[in-house]
């Protein structure tokens, strides 16, 4: 009934979709198996993409040739660049999306991708022979054979939904849980755990009083994620902001005795940085209000996502409390919030390619690895799909370093440090975040994507043109000089230091109080030079000049770290034969099996002295 596939992807969420698309576009024959064809790329939680550090990940996926940025652009209803008041390392794009259009665009994209087949059914187990996965087994007893398997099960592995004292199996509201895979993996020797996430109520926007809320519009000129020619958004839907209050908190507290979080019925840990409303009022008892973001679910729906009100309290308590939020006095609820527990597998059991160490050709991506967020999942799916393709076609593994991409930071953190709570990406996790900006993701990664066969020649040409145009602009601004009497008056007006001799325009761009538009306005030659210059070129030139010293410093540090990454550790290296290593280092190194000294140095419990010992021992 089925041919043998190169790559079988189990699950069609954000990770599964990117994995299937990547492997197929590289030339693999792919089978994408999902329990429900109607929920491919479902936005299970909030209808938004990007945000702090997450936006950088979406742009990296796009630069490599993934689909998430393109799909987000096609389905967005609002765009905002977050943290614009801070330095460019912190700028993070975010879109509000039409939930239904997002899923539709993903399905259309996958159906138009050659080499992708679909099957709707639950996968209940793997077919394993001689410690190598060779296929999957479905709930109907069918066997689909494949050279590699990527598991992207999301919250479906033994998923358990909690609403107050009620609990029932499910991977998402209205959808059944997946069973069988966890049990088999544990039998094969894998360690598993439980995690928890949650979602807020959905409400009817027609029942809200928008006049008493604060409007949150998108940027005046909407940006986009993709470096391709996706259409910029011309009209945007606003979001709104309101707040909880002490009355809301008091009502919520009446349900604490029935809360699965506080009664111990939920065993898994939830996301630290996206807590439920009951967790917030319990942990931050000194605060008398919390922010609520009121987010539309699309262009043509009245359904509203109540961001900031994630909860698993009884539905009657949820409703009573939410009616006390300003603007929600007459609210009609579509469905209550709930918490969901699910199985995950500590990611220290994975290699840097996301292949499992125990079973060859088996890859994990997304929430099965303990992460949270669409963007984190999508990036892992992309990497797993690439590496599954490479493995079955006898190509080299593909790994991104910590100085190359946030994706590299994410995977390096997971496989070396593990996680016992849902992992979320932040800019603070990246030690080279000035290098890993959202504006230069194409410059960093499109060449790599082209080599992989994911990014087209046209895309590579565009990047090379962007680099050339930026360099030329910087060069020309260095040649244009201005006299003191032509500019000192303007500098005095803006409280900027005056000059005493003829000075290149580029020097003024290094002043923090001046942006590139100010500098261009100083001289007619600069205005003529840049009258047709694209905004992204102006922005790129400004960043490279203003932050030149910091960028060079980070590059130097990255090179130093790269030296350790280049020192390979032989496969099967026995750390127990090195007496000078600490006992903890021996245990951690033997368990994680790092492939190089750089990876070894980032393992929790391995100290610099241990790395020095390893360097000496390997040099012998």
Short mmCIF file of N, CA, C and O in Angstrom, two decimals, residues 444-541:
data_model
loop_
_atom_site.label_atom_id
_atom_site.label_comp_id
_atom_site.label_asym_id
_atom_site.label_seq_id
_atom_site.Cartn_x
_atom_site.Cartn_y
_atom_site.Cartn_z
N UNK A 444 23.55 36.02 7.35
CA UNK A 444 24.18 34.93 8.10
C UNK A 444 23.89 33.56 7.49
O UNK A 444 24.74 32.67 7.50
N UNK A 445 22.66 33.36 6.97
CA UNK A 445 22.20 32.00 6.75
C UNK A 445 21.73 31.65 5.34
O UNK A 445 21.60 30.47 5.02
N UNK A 446 21.45 32.63 4.50
CA UNK A 446 20.93 32.28 3.18
C UNK A 446 21.95 31.52 2.34
O UNK A 446 21.59 30.61 1.58
N UNK A 447 23.23 31.86 2.48
CA UNK A 447 24.26 31.10 1.77
C UNK A 447 24.25 29.63 2.17
O UNK A 447 24.39 28.74 1.33
N UNK A 448 24.06 29.39 3.47
CA UNK A 448 23.99 28.01 3.97
C UNK A 448 22.74 27.33 3.42
O UNK A 448 22.79 26.18 2.98
N UNK A 449 21.61 28.05 3.45
CA UNK A 449 20.37 27.49 2.92
C UNK A 449 20.49 27.15 1.45
O UNK A 449 19.94 26.14 0.98
N UNK A 450 21.22 27.95 0.71
CA UNK A 450 21.43 27.68 -0.72
C UNK A 450 22.28 26.42 -0.91
O UNK A 450 21.98 25.59 -1.78
N UNK A 451 23.31 26.26 -0.11
CA UNK A 451 24.14 25.07 -0.19
C UNK A 451 23.33 23.81 0.12
O UNK A 451 23.55 22.75 -0.47
N UNK A 452 22.38 23.93 1.04
CA UNK A 452 21.54 22.79 1.41
C UNK A 452 20.52 22.45 0.33
O UNK A 452 19.97 21.34 0.31
N UNK A 453 20.25 23.41 -0.55
CA UNK A 453 19.23 23.20 -1.57
C UNK A 453 17.88 23.73 -1.18
O UNK A 453 16.87 23.41 -1.82
N UNK A 454 17.81 24.55 -0.14
CA UNK A 454 16.54 25.09 0.34
C UNK A 454 16.30 26.53 -0.11
O UNK A 454 15.16 26.95 -0.28
N UNK A 455 17.35 27.32 -0.23
CA UNK A 455 17.21 28.71 -0.65
C UNK A 455 17.63 28.82 -2.12
O UNK A 455 18.67 28.30 -2.52
N UNK A 456 16.84 29.53 -2.91
CA UNK A 456 17.06 29.60 -4.36
C UNK A 456 18.27 30.48 -4.69
O UNK A 456 18.74 31.27 -3.86
N UNK A 457 18.73 30.39 -5.94
CA UNK A 457 19.82 31.23 -6.41
C UNK A 457 19.41 32.70 -6.40
O UNK A 457 20.22 33.57 -6.09
N UNK A 458 18.14 32.97 -6.72
CA UNK A 458 17.65 34.36 -6.68
C UNK A 458 17.77 34.94 -5.28
O UNK A 458 18.14 36.11 -5.11
N UNK A 459 17.45 34.13 -4.27
CA UNK A 459 17.56 34.61 -2.89
C UNK A 459 19.01 34.91 -2.54
O UNK A 459 19.31 35.91 -1.89
N UNK A 460 19.91 34.03 -2.97
CA UNK A 460 21.32 34.25 -2.70
C UNK A 460 21.82 35.50 -3.42
O UNK A 460 22.58 36.29 -2.85
N UNK A 461 21.37 35.70 -4.64
CA UNK A 461 21.75 36.90 -5.38
C UNK A 461 21.28 38.17 -4.67
O UNK A 461 22.00 39.17 -4.61
N UNK A 462 20.07 38.11 -4.13
CA UNK A 462 19.53 39.27 -3.41
C UNK A 462 20.35 39.60 -2.17
O UNK A 462 20.59 40.77 -1.85
N UNK A 463 20.78 38.56 -1.47
CA UNK A 463 21.60 38.77 -0.28
C UNK A 463 22.94 39.38 -0.65
O UNK A 463 23.43 40.33 -0.01
N UNK A 464 23.56 38.84 -1.69
CA UNK A 464 24.85 39.38 -2.12
C UNK A 464 24.73 40.84 -2.57
O UNK A 464 25.63 41.65 -2.32
N UNK A 465 23.59 41.17 -3.19
CA UNK A 465 23.36 42.55 -3.60
C UNK A 465 23.17 43.44 -2.38
O UNK A 465 23.66 44.58 -2.34
N UNK A 466 22.48 42.92 -1.36
CA UNK A 466 22.28 43.68 -0.12
C UNK A 466 23.62 43.98 0.54
O UNK A 466 23.86 45.11 1.00
N UNK A 467 24.50 43.00 0.58
CA UNK A 467 25.83 43.19 1.18
C UNK A 467 26.61 44.24 0.38
O UNK A 467 27.22 45.15 0.97
N UNK A 468 26.58 44.11 -0.94
CA UNK A 468 27.32 45.05 -1.79
C UNK A 468 26.78 46.46 -1.66
O UNK A 468 27.56 47.43 -1.55
N UNK A 469 25.46 46.61 -1.65
CA UNK A 469 24.85 47.94 -1.53
C UNK A 469 25.16 48.58 -0.18
O UNK A 469 25.40 49.79 -0.09
N UNK A 470 25.16 47.77 0.86
CA UNK A 470 25.47 48.29 2.21
C UNK A 470 26.91 48.76 2.28
O UNK A 470 27.20 49.85 2.79
N UNK A 471 27.82 47.94 1.78
CA UNK A 471 29.25 48.31 1.78
C UNK A 471 29.48 49.59 0.98
O UNK A 471 30.27 50.46 1.38
N UNK A 472 28.82 49.69 -0.15
CA UNK A 472 28.99 50.87 -1.01
C UNK A 472 28.47 52.13 -0.33
O UNK A 472 29.09 53.19 -0.40
N UNK A 473 27.33 52.01 0.36
CA UNK A 473 26.76 53.16 1.07
C UNK A 473 27.71 53.63 2.17
O UNK A 473 27.97 54.83 2.31
N UNK A 474 28.23 52.68 2.95
CA UNK A 474 29.17 53.04 4.01
C UNK A 474 30.41 53.71 3.42
O UNK A 474 30.91 54.73 3.94
N UNK A 475 30.90 53.16 2.32
CA UNK A 475 32.07 53.72 1.66
C UNK A 475 31.82 55.15 1.17
O UNK A 475 32.64 56.05 1.37
N UNK A 476 30.67 55.38 0.57
CA UNK A 476 30.35 56.72 0.04
C UNK A 476 30.15 57.74 1.16
O UNK A 476 30.56 58.90 1.04
N UNK A 477 29.51 57.31 2.25
CA UNK A 477 29.32 58.23 3.39
C UNK A 477 30.67 58.59 4.02
O UNK A 477 30.80 59.64 4.66
N UNK A 478 31.65 57.72 3.85
CA UNK A 478 32.99 58.03 4.34
C UNK A 478 33.72 59.03 3.46
O UNK A 478 34.63 59.74 3.93
N UNK A 479 33.31 59.11 2.19
CA UNK A 479 33.96 60.04 1.26
C UNK A 479 33.37 61.44 1.32
O UNK A 479 34.05 62.43 1.01
N UNK A 480 32.08 61.54 1.67
CA UNK A 480 31.43 62.85 1.73
C UNK A 480 31.83 63.55 3.02
O UNK A 480 31.61 63.02 4.12
N UNK A 481 32.43 64.74 2.90
CA UNK A 481 32.88 65.48 4.07
C UNK A 481 32.12 66.79 4.19
O UNK A 481 31.67 67.37 3.19
N UNK A 482 31.97 67.25 5.42
CA UNK A 482 31.21 68.47 5.68
C UNK A 482 32.04 69.42 6.53
O UNK A 482 32.78 69.00 7.42
N UNK A 483 31.92 70.73 6.24
CA UNK A 483 32.70 71.75 6.93
C UNK A 483 32.00 72.17 8.23
O UNK A 483 30.77 72.09 8.33
N UNK A 484 32.78 72.67 9.20
CA UNK A 484 32.19 73.11 10.47
C UNK A 484 31.08 74.15 10.29
O UNK A 484 30.03 74.05 10.95
N UNK A 485 31.29 75.11 9.41
CA UNK A 485 30.29 76.16 9.28
C UNK A 485 29.01 75.67 8.60
O UNK A 485 27.98 76.33 8.64
N UNK A 486 29.07 74.50 7.98
CA UNK A 486 27.88 73.95 7.32
C UNK A 486 27.01 73.14 8.29
O UNK A 486 25.84 72.90 8.00
N UNK A 487 27.58 72.76 9.43
CA UNK A 487 26.84 71.82 10.28
C UNK A 487 26.78 72.19 11.76
O UNK A 487 25.87 71.75 12.47
N UNK A 488 27.69 72.99 12.24
CA UNK A 488 27.75 73.26 13.69
C UNK A 488 26.46 73.85 14.24
O UNK A 488 26.07 73.57 15.38
N UNK A 489 25.80 74.68 13.43
CA UNK A 489 24.53 75.24 13.89
C UNK A 489 23.50 74.15 14.15
O UNK A 489 22.80 74.18 15.17
N UNK A 490 23.42 73.21 13.24
CA UNK A 490 22.47 72.10 13.39
C UNK A 490 22.85 71.21 14.59
O UNK A 490 21.98 70.73 15.33
N UNK A 491 24.15 70.98 14.77
CA UNK A 491 24.60 70.16 15.90
C UNK A 491 24.28 70.82 17.23
O UNK A 491 23.88 70.15 18.20
N UNK A 492 24.43 72.14 17.28
CA UNK A 492 24.13 72.87 18.52
C UNK A 492 22.64 72.75 18.84
O UNK A 492 22.25 72.59 20.00
N UNK A 493 21.80 72.82 17.82
CA UNK A 493 20.34 72.73 18.03
C UNK A 493 19.93 71.41 18.68
O UNK A 493 18.97 71.37 19.45
N UNK A 494 20.66 70.34 18.35
CA UNK A 494 20.28 69.02 18.89
C UNK A 494 21.21 68.57 20.02
O UNK A 494 21.24 67.39 20.38
N UNK A 495 21.95 69.53 20.58
CA UNK A 495 22.85 69.25 21.72
C UNK A 495 23.88 68.18 21.40
O UNK A 495 24.20 67.33 22.23
N UNK A 496 24.40 68.22 20.17
CA UNK A 496 25.46 67.30 19.78
C UNK A 496 26.75 68.11 19.63
O UNK A 496 26.73 69.28 19.27
N UNK A 497 27.88 67.48 19.94
CA UNK A 497 29.17 68.19 19.94
C UNK A 497 29.48 68.75 18.56
O UNK A 497 29.28 68.09 17.53
N UNK A 498 29.98 70.00 18.52
CA UNK A 498 30.36 70.63 17.27
C UNK A 498 31.72 70.12 16.79
O UNK A 498 32.44 69.45 17.54
N UNK A 499 32.05 70.43 15.54
CA UNK A 499 33.33 69.98 14.97
C UNK A 499 34.22 71.19 14.67
O UNK A 499 33.74 72.32 14.54
N UNK A 500 35.52 70.94 14.54
CA UNK A 500 36.49 72.02 14.30
C UNK A 500 37.15 71.91 12.93
O UNK A 500 37.87 72.82 12.52
N UNK A 501 36.93 70.78 12.25
CA UNK A 501 37.54 70.61 10.94
C UNK A 501 36.61 69.80 10.04
O UNK A 501 35.63 69.21 10.50
N UNK A 502 36.92 69.80 8.78
CA UNK A 502 36.11 69.07 7.80
C UNK A 502 36.06 67.59 8.20
O UNK A 502 37.09 66.96 8.45
N UNK A 503 34.85 67.04 8.27
CA UNK A 503 34.65 65.71 8.85
C UNK A 503 33.80 64.82 7.94
O UNK A 503 32.78 65.29 7.40
N UNK A 504 34.17 63.54 7.74
CA UNK A 504 33.34 62.62 6.96
C UNK A 504 31.98 62.40 7.62
O UNK A 504 31.88 62.32 8.85
N UNK A 505 30.96 62.29 6.81
CA UNK A 505 29.60 62.08 7.34
C UNK A 505 29.52 60.81 8.18
O UNK A 505 28.76 60.73 9.14
N UNK A 506 30.30 59.80 7.80
CA UNK A 506 30.23 58.52 8.49
C UNK A 506 30.54 58.68 9.99
O UNK A 506 30.01 57.93 10.83
N UNK A 507 31.35 59.66 10.34
CA UNK A 507 31.71 59.87 11.75
C UNK A 507 30.50 60.26 12.58
O UNK A 507 30.41 59.92 13.76
N UNK A 508 29.58 61.01 11.98
CA UNK A 508 28.39 61.45 12.73
C UNK A 508 27.44 60.29 13.00
O UNK A 508 26.70 60.29 13.97
N UNK A 509 27.50 59.28 12.13
CA UNK A 509 26.63 58.12 12.32
C UNK A 509 27.01 57.33 13.57
O UNK A 509 26.18 56.60 14.12
N UNK A 510 28.24 57.51 14.04
CA UNK A 510 28.68 56.79 15.25
C UNK A 510 28.15 57.45 16.52
O UNK A 510 28.29 56.88 17.60
N UNK A 511 27.57 58.63 16.41
CA UNK A 511 27.04 59.32 17.59
C UNK A 511 25.67 58.72 17.95
O UNK A 511 24.79 58.59 17.09
N UNK A 512 25.47 58.36 19.20
CA UNK A 512 24.22 57.70 19.59
C UNK A 512 22.98 58.56 19.39
O UNK A 512 21.88 58.03 19.19
N UNK A 513 23.13 59.90 19.45
CA UNK A 513 21.95 60.77 19.35
C UNK A 513 21.52 61.00 17.91
O UNK A 513 20.48 61.63 17.65
N UNK A 514 22.30 60.50 16.93
CA UNK A 514 21.98 60.72 15.52
C UNK A 514 21.68 59.39 14.83
O UNK A 514 22.38 58.40 15.04
N UNK A 515 20.62 59.38 14.00
CA UNK A 515 20.38 58.18 13.20
C UNK A 515 20.76 58.47 11.76
O UNK A 515 21.15 59.60 11.41
N UNK A 516 20.66 57.49 10.90
CA UNK A 516 21.16 57.64 9.54
C UNK A 516 20.37 58.68 8.75
O UNK A 516 20.91 59.36 7.87
N UNK A 517 19.10 58.84 9.09
CA UNK A 517 18.29 59.85 8.39
C UNK A 517 18.75 61.26 8.77
O UNK A 517 18.76 62.16 7.93
N UNK A 518 19.14 61.45 10.04
CA UNK A 518 19.71 62.74 10.46
C UNK A 518 20.98 63.05 9.67
O UNK A 518 21.17 64.16 9.18
N UNK A 519 21.84 62.05 9.57
CA UNK A 519 23.14 62.23 8.92
C UNK A 519 22.97 62.54 7.44
O UNK A 519 23.63 63.43 6.88
N UNK A 520 22.07 61.81 6.78
CA UNK A 520 21.83 62.04 5.36
C UNK A 520 21.32 63.47 5.12
O UNK A 520 21.69 64.12 4.14
N UNK A 521 20.48 63.93 6.04
CA UNK A 521 19.90 65.28 5.90
C UNK A 521 20.95 66.38 6.01
O UNK A 521 20.71 67.52 5.61
N UNK A 522 22.13 66.08 6.53
CA UNK A 522 23.18 67.09 6.71
C UNK A 522 23.79 67.56 5.38
O UNK A 522 24.37 68.62 5.31
N UNK A 523 23.70 66.73 4.33
CA UNK A 523 24.44 67.06 3.12
C UNK A 523 23.64 66.67 1.88
O UNK A 523 23.10 65.56 1.79
N UNK A 524 23.59 67.56 0.89
CA UNK A 524 22.82 67.32 -0.33
C UNK A 524 23.37 66.14 -1.13
O UNK A 524 22.61 65.40 -1.77
N UNK A 525 24.68 65.93 -1.10
CA UNK A 525 25.27 64.79 -1.82
C UNK A 525 24.78 63.47 -1.23
O UNK A 525 24.52 62.50 -1.97
N UNK A 526 24.66 63.42 0.10
CA UNK A 526 24.16 62.21 0.76
C UNK A 526 22.69 61.98 0.43
O UNK A 526 22.24 60.84 0.23
N UNK A 527 21.93 63.08 0.34
CA UNK A 527 20.52 62.97 -0.01
C UNK A 527 20.36 62.44 -1.43
O UNK A 527 19.51 61.58 -1.69
N UNK A 528 21.18 62.94 -2.34
CA UNK A 528 21.12 62.48 -3.73
C UNK A 528 21.55 61.02 -3.82
O UNK A 528 20.95 60.21 -4.55
N UNK A 529 22.58 60.65 -3.05
CA UNK A 529 23.11 59.29 -3.06
C UNK A 529 22.07 58.26 -2.62
O UNK A 529 22.01 57.16 -3.15
N UNK A 530 21.26 58.63 -1.65
CA UNK A 530 20.36 57.66 -1.00
C UNK A 530 18.89 57.80 -1.39
O UNK A 530 18.04 57.14 -0.79
N UNK A 531 18.59 58.62 -2.40
CA UNK A 531 17.17 58.89 -2.68
C UNK A 531 16.41 57.63 -3.13
O UNK A 531 15.19 57.56 -2.96
N UNK A 532 17.11 56.65 -3.68
CA UNK A 532 16.45 55.41 -4.10
C UNK A 532 16.90 54.20 -3.27
O UNK A 532 16.66 53.05 -3.66
N UNK A 533 17.58 54.47 -2.18
CA UNK A 533 18.11 53.37 -1.36
C UNK A 533 17.02 52.75 -0.49
O UNK A 533 16.24 53.47 0.14
N UNK A 534 16.95 51.43 -0.47
CA UNK A 534 15.94 50.74 0.32
C UNK A 534 16.20 50.92 1.81
O UNK A 534 17.35 51.05 2.25
N UNK A 535 15.11 50.88 2.59
CA UNK A 535 15.22 51.10 4.04
C UNK A 535 16.10 50.06 4.71
O UNK A 535 16.82 50.38 5.66
N UNK A 536 16.03 48.80 4.24
CA UNK A 536 16.84 47.78 4.91
C UNK A 536 18.34 48.00 4.70
O UNK A 536 19.15 47.66 5.56
N UNK A 537 18.72 48.63 3.58
CA UNK A 537 20.13 48.94 3.34
C UNK A 537 20.56 50.07 4.27
O UNK A 537 21.65 50.02 4.88
N UNK A 538 19.71 51.09 4.41
CA UNK A 538 20.02 52.20 5.33
C UNK A 538 20.16 51.67 6.76
O UNK A 538 21.09 52.05 7.48
N UNK A 539 19.25 50.80 7.15
CA UNK A 539 19.28 50.25 8.51
C UNK A 539 20.54 49.41 8.73
O UNK A 539 21.21 49.52 9.75
N UNK A 540 20.87 48.59 7.73
CA UNK A 540 22.03 47.72 7.85
C UNK A 540 23.32 48.53 7.98
O UNK A 540 24.18 48.26 8.82
N UNK A 541 23.43 49.56 7.14
CA UNK A 541 24.62 50.41 7.19
C UNK A 541 24.74 51.11 8.53
O UNK A 541 25.83 51.20 9.12
#
